Coordinates of C-alpha atoms in Angstrom, one line a residue:
Chain Z
X357 CA 118.5 112.4 102.4
X358 CA 116.7 112.0 99.1
X359 CA 114.5 109.3 100.6
X360 CA 116.9 107.3 102.7
X361 CA 115.4 106.2 106.0
X362 CA 112.8 108.9 105.5
X363 CA 110.0 107.5 107.6
X364 CA 110.0 105.7 110.9
X365 CA 108.6 102.3 109.7
X366 CA 110.6 102.0 106.5
X367 CA 113.8 103.0 108.2
X368 CA 113.6 99.5 109.9
X369 CA 113.2 97.8 106.5
X370 CA 116.2 98.7 104.3
X371 CA 115.6 96.3 101.5
X372 CA 112.2 97.9 100.9
X373 CA 113.4 101.4 101.4
X374 CA 113.5 103.4 98.2
X375 CA 116.3 105.9 98.3
X376 CA 116.4 107.7 95.0
X377 CA 114.6 107.7 91.7
X378 CA 116.0 108.9 88.4
X379 CA 114.3 109.4 85.1
X380 CA 116.0 110.9 82.1
X381 CA 116.4 110.7 78.3
X382 CA 119.5 108.5 77.9
X383 CA 122.2 110.9 76.7
X384 CA 124.0 108.2 74.6
X385 CA 120.7 106.6 73.5
X386 CA 118.3 109.5 73.0
X387 CA 115.5 107.4 71.6
X388 CA 115.3 105.7 75.1
X389 CA 114.5 106.7 78.6
X390 CA 116.4 105.4 81.6
X391 CA 114.6 104.8 84.9
X392 CA 116.6 104.0 88.0
X393 CA 115.1 103.1 91.3
X394 CA 117.5 102.7 94.2
X395 CA 117.0 100.7 97.3
X396 CA 118.9 99.7 100.5
X397 CA 120.3 102.9 101.8
X398 CA 123.8 103.6 103.1
X399 CA 125.5 100.4 102.3
X400 CA 128.9 100.2 103.9
X401 CA 131.0 98.5 101.2
X402 CA 132.6 96.1 103.7
X403 CA 129.3 95.0 105.1
X404 CA 129.9 91.2 105.1
X405 CA 129.7 88.3 105.5
X406 CA 126.0 88.8 104.6
X407 CA 126.5 91.3 101.9
X408 CA 123.7 93.5 100.7
X409 CA 121.0 92.2 98.4
X410 CA 117.4 92.9 97.3
X411 CA 114.5 91.5 99.3
X412 CA 113.3 88.2 97.9
X413 CA 110.1 88.9 99.8
X414 CA 109.6 92.4 98.4
X415 CA 107.8 93.3 95.2
X416 CA 109.5 96.2 93.5
X417 CA 107.8 98.4 90.9
X418 CA 108.5 101.3 88.7
X419 CA 105.2 102.9 87.5
X420 CA 104.6 105.2 84.6
X421 CA 101.6 107.5 84.2
X422 CA 101.4 108.6 80.5
X423 CA 97.9 110.1 80.3
X424 CA 98.0 112.6 83.2
X425 CA 95.6 110.9 85.5
X426 CA 98.0 110.1 88.3
X427 CA 97.5 106.4 87.8
X428 CA 99.9 103.9 86.3
X429 CA 99.3 102.9 82.7
X430 CA 102.5 100.9 82.7
X431 CA 104.2 99.1 85.6
X432 CA 107.5 97.3 85.5
X433 CA 107.7 94.7 88.3
X434 CA 110.9 93.2 89.7
X435 CA 111.0 90.1 91.8
X436 CA 114.2 88.6 93.3
X437 CA 115.2 85.1 94.2
X438 CA 118.0 83.9 96.4
X439 CA 120.2 80.9 95.5
X440 CA 122.6 79.3 98.0
X441 CA 125.2 76.9 96.6
X442 CA 126.6 75.6 99.9
X443 CA 124.7 76.3 103.1
X444 CA 127.4 74.6 105.1
X445 CA 129.8 77.5 104.9
X446 CA 129.5 81.0 106.3
X447 CA 131.2 82.4 103.3
X448 CA 129.6 84.6 100.7
X449 CA 132.1 83.2 98.3
X450 CA 134.5 80.3 98.6
X451 CA 137.0 81.6 96.1
X452 CA 137.3 84.3 93.5
X453 CA 134.1 85.0 91.6
X454 CA 135.1 85.0 88.0
X455 CA 131.7 85.0 86.4
X456 CA 128.1 85.3 87.2
X457 CA 127.8 81.5 87.2
X458 CA 131.0 80.8 89.2
X459 CA 130.4 78.0 91.7
X460 CA 132.7 79.9 94.1
X461 CA 129.9 82.4 94.5
X462 CA 127.8 80.9 97.3
X463 CA 124.9 83.3 97.7
X464 CA 123.6 85.0 94.6
X465 CA 120.4 86.6 93.3
X466 CA 118.4 86.4 90.1
X467 CA 115.4 88.4 89.2
X468 CA 112.5 88.6 86.8
X469 CA 111.0 91.6 85.0
X470 CA 107.3 91.8 84.2
X471 CA 105.6 94.6 82.3
X472 CA 102.0 95.3 83.2
X473 CA 99.9 97.4 80.8
X474 CA 96.8 98.7 82.6
X475 CA 94.4 99.1 79.7
X476 CA 91.0 99.7 81.3
X477 CA 89.7 96.6 83.1
X478 CA 91.9 94.2 81.2
X479 CA 95.5 94.5 82.3
X480 CA 98.0 92.9 80.1
X481 CA 101.0 91.2 81.8
X482 CA 104.1 90.4 79.8
X483 CA 107.1 88.6 81.4
X484 CA 110.1 90.2 79.8
X485 CA 112.8 88.1 81.5
X486 CA 113.4 85.5 84.2
X487 CA 116.4 84.1 86.0
X488 CA 118.4 87.3 85.2
X489 CA 121.6 87.4 87.2
X490 CA 122.4 90.2 89.6
X491 CA 126.2 90.9 90.0
X492 CA 127.8 90.1 93.4
X493 CA 128.6 92.9 95.7
X494 CA 132.1 94.4 95.2
X495 CA 134.1 92.7 97.9
X496 CA 137.7 93.1 97.1
X497 CA 140.7 92.1 94.9
X498 CA 140.5 88.4 95.8
X499 CA 136.8 87.8 95.8
X500 CA 135.8 90.0 92.9
X501 CA 139.0 90.6 90.9
X502 CA 137.3 91.7 87.7
X503 CA 134.4 93.5 89.1
X504 CA 133.7 95.8 86.1
X505 CA 133.4 92.7 83.9
X506 CA 131.0 91.0 86.3
X507 CA 128.9 94.2 86.4
X508 CA 128.8 94.5 82.6
X509 CA 127.7 90.9 82.3
X510 CA 124.8 91.7 84.6
X511 CA 123.3 94.1 82.0
X512 CA 120.6 92.1 80.3
X513 CA 118.9 92.7 76.9
X514 CA 115.2 92.0 77.0
X515 CA 112.7 91.8 74.2
X516 CA 111.7 95.1 72.6
X517 CA 115.2 96.6 72.9
X518 CA 114.9 97.0 76.6
X519 CA 117.9 96.8 78.8
X520 CA 117.9 96.1 82.5
X521 CA 120.4 95.8 85.4
X522 CA 119.7 95.1 89.1
X523 CA 122.5 95.1 91.6
X524 CA 125.0 97.1 93.7
X525 CA 126.2 100.5 92.4
X526 CA 128.0 103.4 93.9
X527 CA 125.7 105.8 95.7
X528 CA 125.3 108.8 93.3
X529 CA 123.3 111.1 95.5
X530 CA 125.4 113.6 97.3
X531 CA 124.1 115.6 100.2
X532 CA 125.5 117.5 103.1
X533 CA 123.4 115.6 105.5
X534 CA 125.2 116.6 108.7
X535 CA 124.5 120.2 108.2
X536 CA 120.9 120.0 106.9
X537 CA 119.7 117.8 109.7
X538 CA 121.6 119.8 112.3
X539 CA 118.6 122.2 112.6
X540 CA 118.9 123.3 108.9
X541 CA 122.4 124.7 108.9
X542 CA 123.1 126.1 105.4
X543 CA 126.8 126.4 105.1
X544 CA 126.8 129.6 103.0
X545 CA 124.9 131.4 105.7
X546 CA 125.8 129.4 108.7
X547 CA 127.3 132.4 110.5
X548 CA 123.8 133.9 110.3
X549 CA 122.1 131.0 112.0
X550 CA 120.2 132.0 115.1
X551 CA 121.7 129.0 116.9
X552 CA 119.0 129.0 119.5
X553 CA 121.1 131.2 121.7
X554 CA 124.0 128.7 121.8
X555 CA 127.5 130.2 121.9
X556 CA 130.8 128.9 120.6
X557 CA 129.1 126.5 118.2
X558 CA 131.9 126.7 115.6
X559 CA 129.5 127.8 112.9
X560 CA 131.2 130.0 110.5
X561 CA 134.4 128.0 110.7
X562 CA 133.5 125.3 108.2
X563 CA 134.6 126.2 104.7
X564 CA 133.4 123.3 102.6
X565 CA 130.4 121.0 102.5
X566 CA 130.6 117.4 103.7
X567 CA 129.3 114.7 101.4
X568 CA 127.6 112.3 103.9
X569 CA 126.9 109.6 101.3
X570 CA 130.4 109.6 99.8
X571 CA 131.9 106.1 99.2
X572 CA 128.7 104.3 100.1
X573 CA 126.9 101.9 97.9
X574 CA 123.2 101.3 97.1
X575 CA 121.2 98.7 95.2
X576 CA 119.9 99.9 91.8
X577 CA 117.1 98.7 89.6
X578 CA 117.9 100.3 86.2
X579 CA 115.9 99.8 83.1
X580 CA 116.3 101.5 79.7
X581 CA 113.2 101.6 77.5
X582 CA 112.5 103.0 74.0
X583 CA 110.5 106.1 74.4
X584 CA 107.7 104.9 72.1
X585 CA 107.0 102.1 74.6
X586 CA 106.2 104.6 77.2
X587 CA 103.9 107.0 75.4
X588 CA 100.1 106.6 75.4
X589 CA 100.0 106.5 71.6
X590 CA 103.0 104.4 71.0
X591 CA 104.8 107.1 69.1
X592 CA 108.0 108.9 69.7
X593 CA 107.5 112.1 71.6
X594 CA 108.7 115.0 69.5
X595 CA 106.7 118.0 70.6
X596 CA 107.8 119.6 73.9
X597 CA 104.4 121.3 74.2
X598 CA 102.4 118.1 73.8
X599 CA 100.9 116.7 77.0
X600 CA 101.7 113.2 75.5
X601 CA 105.4 113.9 75.7
X602 CA 105.3 114.0 79.5
X603 CA 105.3 110.9 81.7
X604 CA 105.1 110.7 85.5
X605 CA 107.2 108.1 87.2
X606 CA 107.4 106.7 90.7
X607 CA 108.7 103.6 92.4
X608 CA 107.1 101.6 95.1
X609 CA 107.9 98.5 97.2
X610 CA 105.3 96.1 98.5
X611 CA 105.3 93.4 101.2
X612 CA 102.6 90.9 102.0
X613 CA 100.5 92.0 104.9
X614 CA 101.4 89.2 107.4
X615 CA 104.7 87.9 108.5
X616 CA 105.1 85.1 110.9
X617 CA 108.3 83.9 112.4
X618 CA 108.2 80.2 112.9
X619 CA 110.3 78.1 115.3
X620 CA 112.8 77.2 112.7
X621 CA 114.1 80.8 112.4
X622 CA 112.4 81.2 109.1
X623 CA 109.6 83.7 108.3
X624 CA 106.5 83.0 106.3
X625 CA 104.3 85.5 104.5
X626 CA 100.6 85.6 103.8
X627 CA 98.1 88.0 102.3
X628 CA 98.0 90.5 99.6
X629 CA 100.9 92.9 98.9
X630 CA 100.6 96.3 100.4
X631 CA 102.7 99.3 99.6
X632 CA 105.4 100.1 102.3
X633 CA 107.5 102.6 100.4
X634 CA 107.3 105.0 97.5
X635 CA 109.2 107.7 95.8
X636 CA 108.6 110.2 93.1
X637 CA 110.3 113.6 93.6
X638 CA 113.3 113.6 96.0
X639 CA 113.1 114.8 99.5
X640 CA 109.3 115.0 99.8
X641 CA 108.7 112.5 102.6
X642 CA 111.9 113.9 104.2
X643 CA 111.1 117.5 104.5
X644 CA 107.6 118.2 103.3
X645 CA 105.6 115.5 105.0
X646 CA 105.3 115.8 108.8
X647 CA 106.5 113.0 111.1
X648 CA 103.0 111.9 112.0
X649 CA 102.1 111.3 108.3
X650 CA 105.3 109.8 107.0
X651 CA 104.4 106.1 107.3
X652 CA 100.9 106.9 106.0
X653 CA 102.3 108.8 103.0
X654 CA 104.4 105.7 102.2
X655 CA 101.3 103.6 102.1
X656 CA 99.3 105.9 99.7
X657 CA 99.1 106.0 95.9
X658 CA 100.3 109.2 94.3
X659 CA 96.8 109.8 92.8
X660 CA 95.7 110.5 96.4
X661 CA 98.3 113.2 97.1
X662 CA 95.8 116.1 97.2
X663 CA 95.3 115.1 100.8
X664 CA 98.9 116.2 101.4
X665 CA 98.7 119.5 99.4
X666 CA 98.5 121.7 102.5
X667 CA 102.1 120.7 103.3
X668 CA 103.2 121.9 99.9
X669 CA 101.1 125.1 99.9
X670 CA 102.7 126.3 103.2
X671 CA 105.7 124.1 103.9
X672 CA 107.3 124.2 107.3
X673 CA 110.8 124.6 106.0
X674 CA 109.8 127.8 104.1
X675 CA 108.5 129.1 107.4
X676 CA 111.6 128.1 109.3
X677 CA 114.2 129.6 107.0
X678 CA 113.6 133.3 107.9
X679 CA 113.3 132.4 111.5
X680 CA 116.6 130.4 111.6
X681 CA 118.4 133.0 109.5
X682 CA 117.1 136.4 110.7
X683 CA 117.5 139.0 108.0
X684 CA 118.7 136.7 105.3
X685 CA 115.3 136.0 103.8
X686 CA 113.4 139.2 104.4
X687 CA 111.1 138.9 101.3
X688 CA 110.2 135.3 102.2
X689 CA 109.6 136.4 105.8
X690 CA 107.2 139.1 104.6
X691 CA 105.4 136.6 102.3
X692 CA 105.1 134.1 105.1
X693 CA 103.6 136.6 107.4
X694 CA 100.9 137.5 105.0
X695 CA 98.2 138.5 104.5
X696 CA 97.2 136.6 102.4
X697 CA 98.2 133.3 103.8
X698 CA 101.1 131.6 101.9
X699 CA 100.0 129.8 98.8
X700 CA 103.1 128.2 97.3
X701 CA 101.6 127.5 93.9
X702 CA 105.2 127.3 92.6
X703 CA 105.9 124.2 94.7
X704 CA 102.6 122.7 93.9
X705 CA 103.4 123.1 90.2
X706 CA 106.9 121.8 90.4
X707 CA 106.1 118.8 92.7
X708 CA 102.4 117.9 92.3
X709 CA 101.1 118.9 88.9
X710 CA 104.1 119.7 86.7
X711 CA 105.0 123.1 85.3
X712 CA 102.5 124.3 82.8
X713 CA 103.4 125.7 79.4
X714 CA 104.2 129.4 79.2
X715 CA 106.1 129.8 82.4
X716 CA 109.5 128.7 81.0
X717 CA 110.3 129.0 77.3
X718 CA 110.6 125.6 75.7
X719 CA 109.6 123.8 78.7
X720 CA 106.6 122.1 80.4
X721 CA 106.0 119.1 82.5
X722 CA 102.3 119.7 83.1
X723 CA 100.1 116.6 83.7
X724 CA 96.9 118.3 84.5
X725 CA 95.0 119.2 87.7
X726 CA 95.5 115.8 89.4
X727 CA 97.9 116.4 92.3
X728 CA 100.4 113.6 92.5
X729 CA 104.0 113.3 93.6
X730 CA 105.4 112.1 90.3
X731 CA 108.9 112.6 88.8
X732 CA 107.7 114.2 85.6
X733 CA 109.8 113.9 82.5
X734 CA 109.2 115.6 79.2
X735 CA 110.6 113.0 76.8
X736 CA 110.7 115.4 73.9
X737 CA 113.4 117.5 75.5
X738 CA 116.7 116.4 74.3
X739 CA 119.7 115.7 76.6
X740 CA 121.8 118.7 77.4
X741 CA 125.1 119.1 75.6
X742 CA 126.4 121.2 78.5
X743 CA 124.4 120.0 81.5
X744 CA 124.1 122.0 84.7
X745 CA 123.7 120.3 88.0
X746 CA 121.2 122.9 89.0
X747 CA 118.9 121.7 86.2
X748 CA 116.1 124.0 85.3
X749 CA 117.3 126.7 87.8
X750 CA 120.5 126.8 85.7
X751 CA 118.5 127.1 82.5
X752 CA 119.2 123.4 81.7
X753 CA 115.7 122.2 80.7
X754 CA 116.9 118.6 80.5
X755 CA 117.5 118.5 84.3
X756 CA 115.5 118.3 87.4
X757 CA 112.6 119.0 87.8
X758 CA 112.4 117.7 84.2
X759 CA 113.0 114.1 85.4
X760 CA 116.2 113.7 87.3
X761 CA 119.7 112.8 86.1
X762 CA 122.2 111.0 88.3
X763 CA 124.3 114.2 88.8
X764 CA 121.5 116.7 89.4
X765 CA 122.1 118.6 92.7
X766 CA 118.5 118.1 93.8
X767 CA 119.1 119.2 97.4
X768 CA 120.3 122.6 96.2
X769 CA 117.6 122.9 93.6
X770 CA 114.8 122.1 96.1
X771 CA 116.2 124.3 98.9
X772 CA 116.4 127.2 96.5
X773 CA 112.8 126.6 95.4
X774 CA 111.5 126.3 99.0
X775 CA 113.3 129.6 99.7
X776 CA 111.3 131.2 97.0
X777 CA 113.7 131.3 94.1
X778 CA 111.0 130.8 91.5
X779 CA 107.9 131.9 93.5
X780 CA 107.9 135.1 91.4
X781 CA 106.9 133.0 88.3
X782 CA 103.5 132.4 89.8
X783 CA 103.3 135.5 92.1
X784 CA 104.7 138.5 90.2
X785 CA 104.5 140.7 93.2
X786 CA 107.1 138.5 95.0
X787 CA 110.8 139.2 94.5
X788 CA 113.1 136.4 95.5
X789 CA 115.7 137.1 98.2
X790 CA 119.2 137.2 96.9
X791 CA 120.0 134.4 99.4
X792 CA 117.5 132.1 97.8
X793 CA 119.6 131.9 94.7
X794 CA 122.9 131.6 96.7
X795 CA 122.0 128.5 98.6
X796 CA 124.3 125.6 97.7
X797 CA 125.7 122.6 99.5
X798 CA 129.3 123.3 98.9
X799 CA 129.6 119.9 97.3
X800 CA 130.3 121.0 93.7
X801 CA 132.7 123.5 92.2
X802 CA 129.9 125.2 90.3
X803 CA 126.8 124.3 88.4
X804 CA 128.7 122.7 85.5
X805 CA 130.4 120.3 87.9
X806 CA 128.7 116.9 87.3
X807 CA 131.1 114.9 89.5
X808 CA 130.5 116.5 92.9
X809 CA 134.1 117.7 93.1
X810 CA 135.3 114.5 91.7
X811 CA 133.8 112.4 94.4
X812 CA 131.2 110.7 92.1
X813 CA 132.2 108.3 89.4
X814 CA 129.2 108.4 87.1
X815 CA 129.2 106.5 83.9
X816 CA 128.4 107.9 80.5
X817 CA 126.4 104.8 79.5
X818 CA 123.8 102.5 81.1
X819 CA 123.4 102.1 84.0
X820 CA 125.1 105.5 84.6
X821 CA 125.7 105.1 88.3
X822 CA 129.3 104.1 89.0
X823 CA 130.8 100.8 90.0
X824 CA 130.2 100.1 93.7
X825 CA 133.0 100.8 96.1
X826 CA 135.0 97.8 97.2
X827 CA 134.8 96.7 100.8
X828 CA 138.5 96.0 100.7
X829 CA 139.3 99.6 99.8
X830 CA 136.5 101.4 101.7
X831 CA 135.8 99.9 105.1
X832 CA 132.3 100.4 106.6
X833 CA 131.9 103.6 108.4
Chain A
X1245 CA 90.9 99.7 102.7
X1246 CA 94.4 100.5 103.7
X1247 CA 95.7 99.1 106.9
X1248 CA 99.1 100.3 108.1
X1249 CA 101.4 97.7 109.6
X1250 CA 101.3 99.4 112.9
X1251 CA 97.5 99.4 113.0
X1252 CA 97.5 95.8 111.9
X1253 CA 99.8 94.8 114.7
X1254 CA 98.0 97.0 117.3
X1255 CA 96.0 96.1 120.3
X1256 CA 92.5 94.8 120.4
X1257 CA 93.1 92.1 117.9
X1258 CA 93.8 88.4 118.0
X1259 CA 96.0 86.7 115.4
X1260 CA 96.3 83.0 114.9
X1261 CA 98.8 81.5 112.6
X1262 CA 99.4 78.1 111.1
X1263 CA 102.6 78.1 109.1
X1264 CA 102.8 75.2 106.8
X1265 CA 103.3 72.6 109.5
X1266 CA 99.9 71.1 108.9
X1267 CA 99.8 68.8 105.9
X1268 CA 96.0 69.0 105.6
X1269 CA 93.0 70.4 107.4
X1270 CA 89.4 69.5 107.2
X1271 CA 88.4 73.1 107.7
X1272 CA 88.9 76.2 109.7
X1273 CA 87.4 74.7 112.8
X1274 CA 89.8 71.8 112.7
X1275 CA 92.7 74.2 112.2
X1276 CA 91.6 76.0 115.3
X1277 CA 91.2 72.7 117.1
X1278 CA 94.8 71.8 116.3
X1279 CA 96.0 75.2 117.2
X1280 CA 94.2 75.0 120.5
X1281 CA 95.6 71.6 121.4
X1282 CA 97.8 73.2 124.1
X1283 CA 95.0 75.6 125.2
X1284 CA 91.3 75.5 125.9
X1285 CA 89.2 73.1 123.9
X1286 CA 86.9 74.6 121.3
X1287 CA 83.3 73.7 121.3
X1288 CA 80.4 74.2 119.1
X1289 CA 80.3 74.9 115.4
X1290 CA 80.8 78.3 113.9
X1291 CA 77.5 79.6 112.6
X1292 CA 78.3 80.8 109.1
X1293 CA 81.8 81.8 108.0
X1294 CA 83.6 78.9 109.5
X1295 CA 80.9 76.5 108.5
X1296 CA 81.4 77.7 104.9
X1297 CA 85.1 77.1 105.3
X1298 CA 84.4 73.6 106.5
X1299 CA 82.3 72.8 103.4
X1300 CA 85.2 73.7 101.1
X1301 CA 87.9 72.0 103.1
X1302 CA 91.1 71.2 101.2
X1303 CA 94.8 70.8 101.7
X1304 CA 96.8 73.5 103.4
X1305 CA 99.7 74.2 101.2
X1306 CA 100.6 77.6 102.4
X1307 CA 100.2 79.6 105.6
X1308 CA 96.8 80.6 106.8
X1309 CA 96.6 83.5 109.2
X1310 CA 93.4 84.7 110.9
X1311 CA 93.3 88.2 112.3
X1312 CA 90.4 89.2 114.5
X1313 CA 90.0 92.8 113.7
X1314 CA 87.0 93.6 115.8
X1315 CA 85.5 91.5 118.5
X1316 CA 82.1 93.1 118.6
X1317 CA 81.4 92.7 115.0
X1318 CA 83.3 89.5 114.6
X1319 CA 85.3 90.9 111.7
X1320 CA 88.1 88.5 110.9
X1321 CA 90.6 88.7 108.1
X1322 CA 91.9 85.5 106.8
X1323 CA 95.2 85.6 105.0
X1324 CA 96.5 82.9 102.7
X1325 CA 98.7 83.1 99.6
X1326 CA 98.3 86.6 98.3
X1327 CA 94.6 86.8 99.3
X1328 CA 92.7 88.4 102.2
X1329 CA 89.2 87.1 102.9
X1330 CA 87.1 89.1 105.3
X1331 CA 84.4 87.3 107.3
X1332 CA 82.1 88.4 110.0
X1333 CA 81.5 85.8 112.7
X1334 CA 81.2 87.0 116.3
X1335 CA 81.0 83.5 117.7
X1336 CA 84.1 82.4 116.0
X1337 CA 85.9 85.6 117.1
X1338 CA 84.9 84.9 120.6
X1339 CA 86.1 81.3 120.4
X1340 CA 89.4 82.4 119.1
X1341 CA 89.8 84.9 121.9
X1342 CA 88.9 82.2 124.4
X1343 CA 91.5 79.9 122.9
X1344 CA 94.2 82.4 123.6
X1345 CA 93.4 82.5 127.3

């Protein structure tokens, strides 16, 4: 998945597990940027009686690098607090929840938002909001009869024309998980899979993709910020070519170092906060970083990512594709075999440094030589009027890897890139295999489909991810 | 220095926790004495790190956790609030280990 359960340690700690990160110029508020960090993977909507929530012992952050050094100049911090009205009942709610202050709602969360400006050795901390209400989970027609209204009430206006929301939303990431993690079955070419010699596998019989995250929920931290509050010079970014127009974004979660379970069944924490999860570009810790490094990767700051560069320069998946699909990727097979040894400068540019000016007309996300896994957004590029879910590969410069919108088909985009679809941009002697551009998940009707065949109910305004699925209507898988 | 959770919880270390049950302590040695009430008695005064802690004794208002990271060097991490204090006290490390046996 994008970053759901992507490493052994964090897979045991869902509330701190970042699943997806989005960053885009708000299509309906183009003077602002929307950042969304999702946590708590694969929520079954009926998962009561202890419905999903953020960790009140987790520090969540969304960080912004605006001067191309791989370090955070701006950090938005989010801290959550639980409130229990009546500990004498097992119920999440003792009647219909009609408002965010309804006494029927027995277990609720509030949160605070703090902005930290790292200006040299003198960080400036500004509390933007406290005791901000999260909405309840979407339970069903009796418990949350007017859910849309509750969710709207949980959008808070903060000083400086900032808006924020934190709570349950519909999972917007779509992925044919079952095929990809079944030894890299790519449905368009599944009949060509080597199958490890197995017979009668059924491959070739499946016509459509399967959206493994369909009808699941997630917990989103969404914040909409005027662009000029994100640039280094405090001005609106207007020049696509200007380095100052590009920001690098990542999210991270922190826990205190020590946890002790006492005899009362409670846990206490001590020590400084340490990073246990992070996310910039989708799928990196999933399919680029090897098993033995995944937990370590989650503990590292993006600025230290040059240590992982060898996994981008010669990624294992790129080596596997021609082996698993004999004859389908002949040019990639030849490139992999060398000499010279593979040097995937295309992937390094897309994922670690940004794409420099000159490679794609009217486009750049370059943030200098510092290699860091950041979701880079050129804020001077306007929202697309006719967006393509294949983003830059579909000639839509407002889409991934220029930030990431909620509907971008990042799995298809990254698989195509790994297969060499754009390797020719940095290695003119390489011609991409036809198959590289034909990879798709089978989860959209085409690259103009921004609803994943109608399975995703994205919104056209903040917070853009759809209302969460009701537990009454969608039982847990 | 980055310490992974797995490394932190790994072998070769001793961790002692007092989780808010003590209303006050005169110092680290007393804390250890209380923690050791059901185990071996502690004797002697810590040479430096613990003695310094004694001198600045105060109320324990939040958990204090000691993690002996290395017996030979006596490297001990003390966790309280959102702080980690690293001390080196081989004698104290040895006494903590003895207290667990």
